[in-house]
Short mmCIF file of the C-alpha atoms (twelve columns), coordinates in Angstrom:
data_MODEL
# 
_entry.id   MODEL 
# 
loop_
_atom_site.group_PDB 
_atom_site.id 
_atom_site.type_symbol 
_atom_site.label_atom_id 
_atom_site.label_alt_id 
_atom_site.label_comp_id 
_atom_site.label_asym_id 
_atom_site.label_seq_id 
_atom_site.Cartn_x 
_atom_site.Cartn_y 
_atom_site.Cartn_z 
_atom_site.pdbx_PDB_model_num 
ATOM 1   C CA . UNK A 1   -79.647 -33.334 -8.578  1 
ATOM 2   C CA . UNK A 2   -82.790 -32.824 -10.339 1 
ATOM 3   C CA . UNK A 3   -84.096 -30.553 -7.600  1 
ATOM 4   C CA . UNK A 4   -80.851 -28.430 -7.816  1 
ATOM 5   C CA . UNK A 5   -80.783 -24.688 -9.347  1 
ATOM 6   C CA . UNK A 6   -78.183 -22.410 -9.843  1 
ATOM 7   C CA . UNK A 7   -78.612 -18.542 -9.172  1 
ATOM 8   C CA . UNK A 8   -76.364 -15.802 -10.493 1 
ATOM 9   C CA . UNK A 9   -76.721 -12.280 -8.755  1 
ATOM 10  C CA . UNK A 10  -74.570 -9.504  -10.577 1 
ATOM 11  C CA . UNK A 11  -73.396 -6.504  -8.630  1 
ATOM 12  C CA . UNK A 12  -71.063 -3.782  -9.307  1 
ATOM 13  C CA . UNK A 13  -68.990 -3.542  -6.454  1 
ATOM 14  C CA . UNK A 14  -67.201 -6.443  -4.261  1 
ATOM 15  C CA . UNK A 15  -68.885 -4.690  -1.269  1 
ATOM 16  C CA . UNK A 16  -72.331 -5.053  -2.722  1 
ATOM 17  C CA . UNK A 17  -71.595 -8.836  -3.145  1 
ATOM 18  C CA . UNK A 18  -70.246 -9.101  0.380   1 
ATOM 19  C CA . UNK A 19  -73.192 -7.210  1.862   1 
ATOM 20  C CA . UNK A 20  -75.348 -9.694  0.051   1 
ATOM 21  C CA . UNK A 21  -73.552 -12.516 1.751   1 
ATOM 22  C CA . UNK A 22  -73.901 -11.022 5.108   1 
ATOM 23  C CA . UNK A 23  -77.729 -10.445 4.328   1 
ATOM 24  C CA . UNK A 24  -78.172 -14.102 3.698   1 
ATOM 25  C CA . UNK A 25  -76.338 -15.109 6.630   1 
ATOM 26  C CA . UNK A 26  -78.523 -13.167 8.939   1 
ATOM 27  C CA . UNK A 27  -81.488 -15.169 7.319   1 
ATOM 28  C CA . UNK A 28  -79.664 -18.465 8.230   1 
ATOM 29  C CA . UNK A 29  -78.410 -19.503 4.694   1 
ATOM 30  C CA . UNK A 30  -75.115 -21.736 4.714   1 
ATOM 31  C CA . UNK A 31  -72.822 -19.118 3.081   1 
ATOM 32  C CA . UNK A 32  -70.139 -21.871 2.271   1 
ATOM 33  C CA . UNK A 33  -72.199 -22.955 -0.518  1 
ATOM 34  C CA . UNK A 34  -71.823 -19.225 -2.101  1 
ATOM 35  C CA . UNK A 35  -68.976 -18.002 -4.539  1 
ATOM 36  C CA . UNK A 36  -67.891 -14.406 -5.310  1 
ATOM 37  C CA . UNK A 37  -66.677 -14.458 -8.941  1 
ATOM 38  C CA . UNK A 38  -64.990 -11.338 -10.634 1 
ATOM 39  C CA . UNK A 39  -65.889 -10.650 -14.280 1 
ATOM 40  C CA . UNK A 40  -64.144 -8.348  -16.411 1 
ATOM 41  C CA . UNK A 41  -60.974 -8.959  -14.887 1 
ATOM 42  C CA . UNK A 42  -57.850 -6.963  -15.973 1 
ATOM 43  C CA . UNK A 43  -54.209 -6.480  -14.376 1 
ATOM 44  C CA . UNK A 44  -53.190 -2.900  -13.387 1 
ATOM 45  C CA . UNK A 45  -49.215 -2.176  -12.950 1 
ATOM 46  C CA . UNK A 46  -48.754 1.169   -11.097 1 
ATOM 47  C CA . UNK A 47  -45.275 2.364   -11.000 1 
ATOM 48  C CA . UNK A 48  -44.069 2.847   -7.561  1 
ATOM 49  C CA . UNK A 49  -40.583 4.549   -8.348  1 
ATOM 50  C CA . UNK A 50  -37.250 3.851   -9.658  1 
ATOM 51  C CA . UNK A 51  -34.461 1.762   -7.964  1 
ATOM 52  C CA . UNK A 52  -31.847 4.442   -7.939  1 
ATOM 53  C CA . UNK A 53  -28.325 5.045   -6.576  1 
ATOM 54  C CA . UNK A 54  -29.752 6.691   -3.545  1 
ATOM 55  C CA . UNK A 55  -31.797 3.214   -2.978  1 
ATOM 56  C CA . UNK A 56  -28.863 1.182   -3.440  1 
ATOM 57  C CA . UNK A 57  -26.418 3.429   -1.159  1 
ATOM 58  C CA . UNK A 58  -29.136 3.075   1.554   1 
ATOM 59  C CA . UNK A 59  -29.472 -0.552  0.947   1 
ATOM 60  C CA . UNK A 60  -25.342 -1.151  1.227   1 
ATOM 61  C CA . UNK A 61  -24.720 1.521   3.749   1 
ATOM 62  C CA . UNK A 62  -25.360 -1.048  6.543   1 
ATOM 63  C CA . UNK A 63  -22.617 -3.269  5.004   1 
ATOM 64  C CA . UNK A 64  -20.233 -0.539  4.792   1 
ATOM 65  C CA . UNK A 65  -20.753 0.596   8.618   1 
ATOM 66  C CA . UNK A 66  -20.474 -2.915  9.387   1 
ATOM 67  C CA . UNK A 67  -17.023 -3.110  7.530   1 
ATOM 68  C CA . UNK A 68  -15.749 -0.258  9.395   1 
ATOM 69  C CA . UNK A 69  -17.160 -1.016  12.682  1 
ATOM 70  C CA . UNK A 70  -15.518 -4.668  12.463  1 
ATOM 71  C CA . UNK A 71  -12.066 -3.055  11.401  1 
ATOM 72  C CA . UNK A 72  -12.060 -0.461  14.089  1 
ATOM 73  C CA . UNK A 73  -12.940 -3.123  16.591  1 
ATOM 74  C CA . UNK A 74  -9.907  -5.256  15.488  1 
ATOM 75  C CA . UNK A 75  -7.645  -2.371  14.914  1 
ATOM 76  C CA . UNK A 76  -8.553  -0.898  18.012  1 
ATOM 77  C CA . UNK A 77  -7.856  -3.882  19.953  1 
ATOM 78  C CA . UNK A 78  -4.242  -3.760  18.887  1 
ATOM 79  C CA . UNK A 79  -4.035  -0.306  20.894  1 
ATOM 80  C CA . UNK A 80  -5.973  -1.425  23.731  1 
ATOM 81  C CA . UNK A 81  -3.684  -4.488  24.435  1 
ATOM 82  C CA . UNK A 82  -0.658  -2.484  23.505  1 
ATOM 83  C CA . UNK A 83  0.344   -5.074  20.969  1 
ATOM 84  C CA . UNK A 84  1.831   -2.432  18.406  1 
ATOM 85  C CA . UNK A 85  5.513   -3.570  19.497  1 
ATOM 86  C CA . UNK A 86  5.218   -6.872  18.165  1 
ATOM 87  C CA . UNK A 87  5.623   -7.038  14.359  1 
ATOM 88  C CA . UNK A 88  4.583   -10.555 13.788  1 
ATOM 89  C CA . UNK A 89  0.939   -10.004 15.327  1 
ATOM 90  C CA . UNK A 90  0.865   -6.265  13.860  1 
ATOM 91  C CA . UNK A 91  1.250   -6.655  10.404  1 
ATOM 92  C CA . UNK A 92  -1.716  -9.284  9.414   1 
ATOM 93  C CA . UNK A 93  -4.065  -7.452  11.475  1 
ATOM 94  C CA . UNK A 94  -3.238  -4.210  9.745   1 
ATOM 95  C CA . UNK A 95  -3.641  -6.257  6.334   1 
ATOM 96  C CA . UNK A 96  -6.838  -7.842  7.554   1 
ATOM 97  C CA . UNK A 97  -8.420  -4.425  8.351   1 
ATOM 98  C CA . UNK A 98  -7.089  -2.924  5.001   1 
ATOM 99  C CA . UNK A 99  -8.576  -6.000  3.187   1 
ATOM 100 C CA . UNK A 100 -12.045 -5.554  4.683   1 
ATOM 101 C CA . UNK A 101 -12.228 -1.778  4.262   1 
ATOM 102 C CA . UNK A 102 -11.123 -2.294  0.396   1 
ATOM 103 C CA . UNK A 103 -13.803 -4.780  -0.162  1 
ATOM 104 C CA . UNK A 104 -16.377 -2.917  1.126   1 
ATOM 105 C CA . UNK A 105 -15.408 0.143   -0.539  1 
ATOM 106 C CA . UNK A 106 -15.079 -1.574  -4.057  1 
ATOM 107 C CA . UNK A 107 -18.501 -2.739  -3.940  1 
ATOM 108 C CA . UNK A 108 -20.101 0.392   -2.854  1 
ATOM 109 C CA . UNK A 109 -18.083 2.163   -5.601  1 
ATOM 110 C CA . UNK A 110 -19.328 -0.319  -8.161  1 
ATOM 111 C CA . UNK A 111 -23.014 0.229   -7.144  1 
ATOM 112 C CA . UNK A 112 -22.544 3.905   -7.474  1 
ATOM 113 C CA . UNK A 113 -21.058 4.004   -11.096 1 
ATOM 114 C CA . UNK A 114 -23.601 1.552   -12.561 1 
ATOM 115 C CA . UNK A 115 -25.800 2.906   -14.865 1 
ATOM 116 C CA . UNK A 116 -28.778 0.492   -14.531 1 
ATOM 117 C CA . UNK A 117 -31.987 1.868   -13.254 1 
ATOM 118 C CA . UNK A 118 -34.788 -0.483  -12.617 1 
ATOM 119 C CA . UNK A 119 -38.381 0.588   -12.544 1 
ATOM 120 C CA . UNK A 120 -40.500 -0.997  -9.638  1 
ATOM 121 C CA . UNK A 121 -44.239 -1.779  -10.223 1 
ATOM 122 C CA . UNK A 122 -47.149 -2.857  -7.969  1 
ATOM 123 C CA . UNK A 123 -49.059 -5.491  -9.760  1 
ATOM 124 C CA . UNK A 124 -52.924 -5.835  -9.109  1 
ATOM 125 C CA . UNK A 125 -55.463 -7.856  -10.486 1 
ATOM 126 C CA . UNK A 126 -58.683 -6.382  -10.513 1 
ATOM 127 C CA . UNK A 127 -62.466 -6.822  -11.555 1 
ATOM 128 C CA . UNK A 128 -64.965 -4.404  -12.876 1 
ATOM 129 C CA . UNK A 129 -68.224 -6.509  -11.627 1 
ATOM 130 C CA . UNK A 130 -68.830 -9.288  -9.303  1 
ATOM 131 C CA . UNK A 131 -71.192 -12.234 -9.471  1 
ATOM 132 C CA . UNK A 132 -72.616 -14.040 -6.408  1 
ATOM 133 C CA . UNK A 133 -73.349 -17.603 -7.109  1 
ATOM 134 C CA . UNK A 134 -75.326 -20.444 -5.457  1 
ATOM 135 C CA . UNK A 135 -75.969 -24.018 -6.326  1 
ATOM 136 C CA . UNK A 136 -78.727 -25.409 -3.985  1 
ATOM 137 C CA . UNK A 137 -82.207 -26.924 -4.077  1 
ATOM 138 C CA . UNK A 138 -85.092 -25.139 -5.696  1 
ATOM 139 C CA . UNK A 139 -86.685 -24.107 -2.363  1 
ATOM 140 C CA . UNK A 140 -83.541 -22.363 -1.066  1 
ATOM 141 C CA . UNK A 141 -82.843 -20.672 -4.359  1 
ATOM 142 C CA . UNK A 142 -86.358 -19.277 -4.420  1 
ATOM 143 C CA . UNK A 143 -85.694 -18.178 -0.570  1 
ATOM 144 C CA . UNK A 144 -82.441 -16.702 -1.694  1 
ATOM 145 C CA . UNK A 145 -84.310 -14.661 -4.624  1 
ATOM 146 C CA . UNK A 146 -86.836 -13.286 -2.105  1 
ATOM 147 C CA . UNK A 147 -84.158 -12.300 0.351   1 
ATOM 148 C CA . UNK A 148 -81.638 -10.630 -2.333  1 
ATOM 149 C CA . UNK A 149 -84.725 -9.400  -4.210  1 
ATOM 150 C CA . UNK A 150 -83.484 -10.848 -7.449  1 
ATOM 151 C CA . UNK A 151 -85.734 -11.306 -10.186 1 
ATOM 152 C CA . UNK A 152 -85.599 -13.372 -13.204 1 
ATOM 153 C CA . UNK A 153 -85.475 -11.260 -16.300 1 
ATOM 154 C CA . UNK A 154 -88.681 -11.360 -18.331 1 
ATOM 155 C CA . UNK A 155 -87.316 -13.601 -21.284 1 
ATOM 156 C CA . UNK A 156 -86.035 -16.264 -18.703 1 
ATOM 157 C CA . UNK A 157 -89.275 -16.481 -16.641 1 
ATOM 158 C CA . UNK A 158 -91.235 -19.636 -17.036 1 
ATOM 159 C CA . UNK A 159 -94.591 -17.829 -18.174 1 
ATOM 160 C CA . UNK A 160 -92.550 -16.375 -20.847 1 
ATOM 161 C CA . UNK A 161 -91.174 -19.688 -21.882 1 
ATOM 162 C CA . UNK A 162 -94.630 -21.048 -22.088 1 
ATOM 163 C CA . UNK A 163 -95.721 -18.153 -24.162 1 
ATOM 164 C CA . UNK A 164 -92.879 -18.765 -26.554 1 
ATOM 165 C CA . UNK A 165 -93.754 -22.381 -27.000 1 
ATOM 166 C CA . UNK A 166 -97.406 -21.516 -27.721 1 
ATOM 167 C CA . UNK A 167 -96.224 -18.776 -30.095 1 
ATOM 168 C CA . UNK A 168 -93.764 -21.344 -31.861 1 
ATOM 169 C CA . UNK A 169 -96.625 -23.725 -32.000 1 
# 
């Protein structure tokens, strides 16, 4: 662990950080030891629209169509098999068709009269800047510095630290 160092390179966009990783991979560096970290993160919520009566009716129209289709098949089978003369079979089937249509229409009418409008959002987490971090041996970190052309700031360089120590003494 004595020989390990950490390097952090700052980038303005995620694409620049990804390009740096691609560049390091071309030079044979193990990219599994790299991390991209977003800094200055914030949440962005964009309004997509309202969930209105039209949207509700569009969603529930398939249920209404299913109810109408089901009743037409059941009620139509009475005419196909000519069972209209037998009242013991006729009345329960008619009542079942009426019940199916009533249940579907009541739910659709209730949706149409509701005043609730819901705002739909699309939420994203975004970052303003990105850091590329690597923790490896000293010689590999120096290789990364030369490949990415990352320079130590003057105040963090070893010669600047030596000069600061001389000035303090």
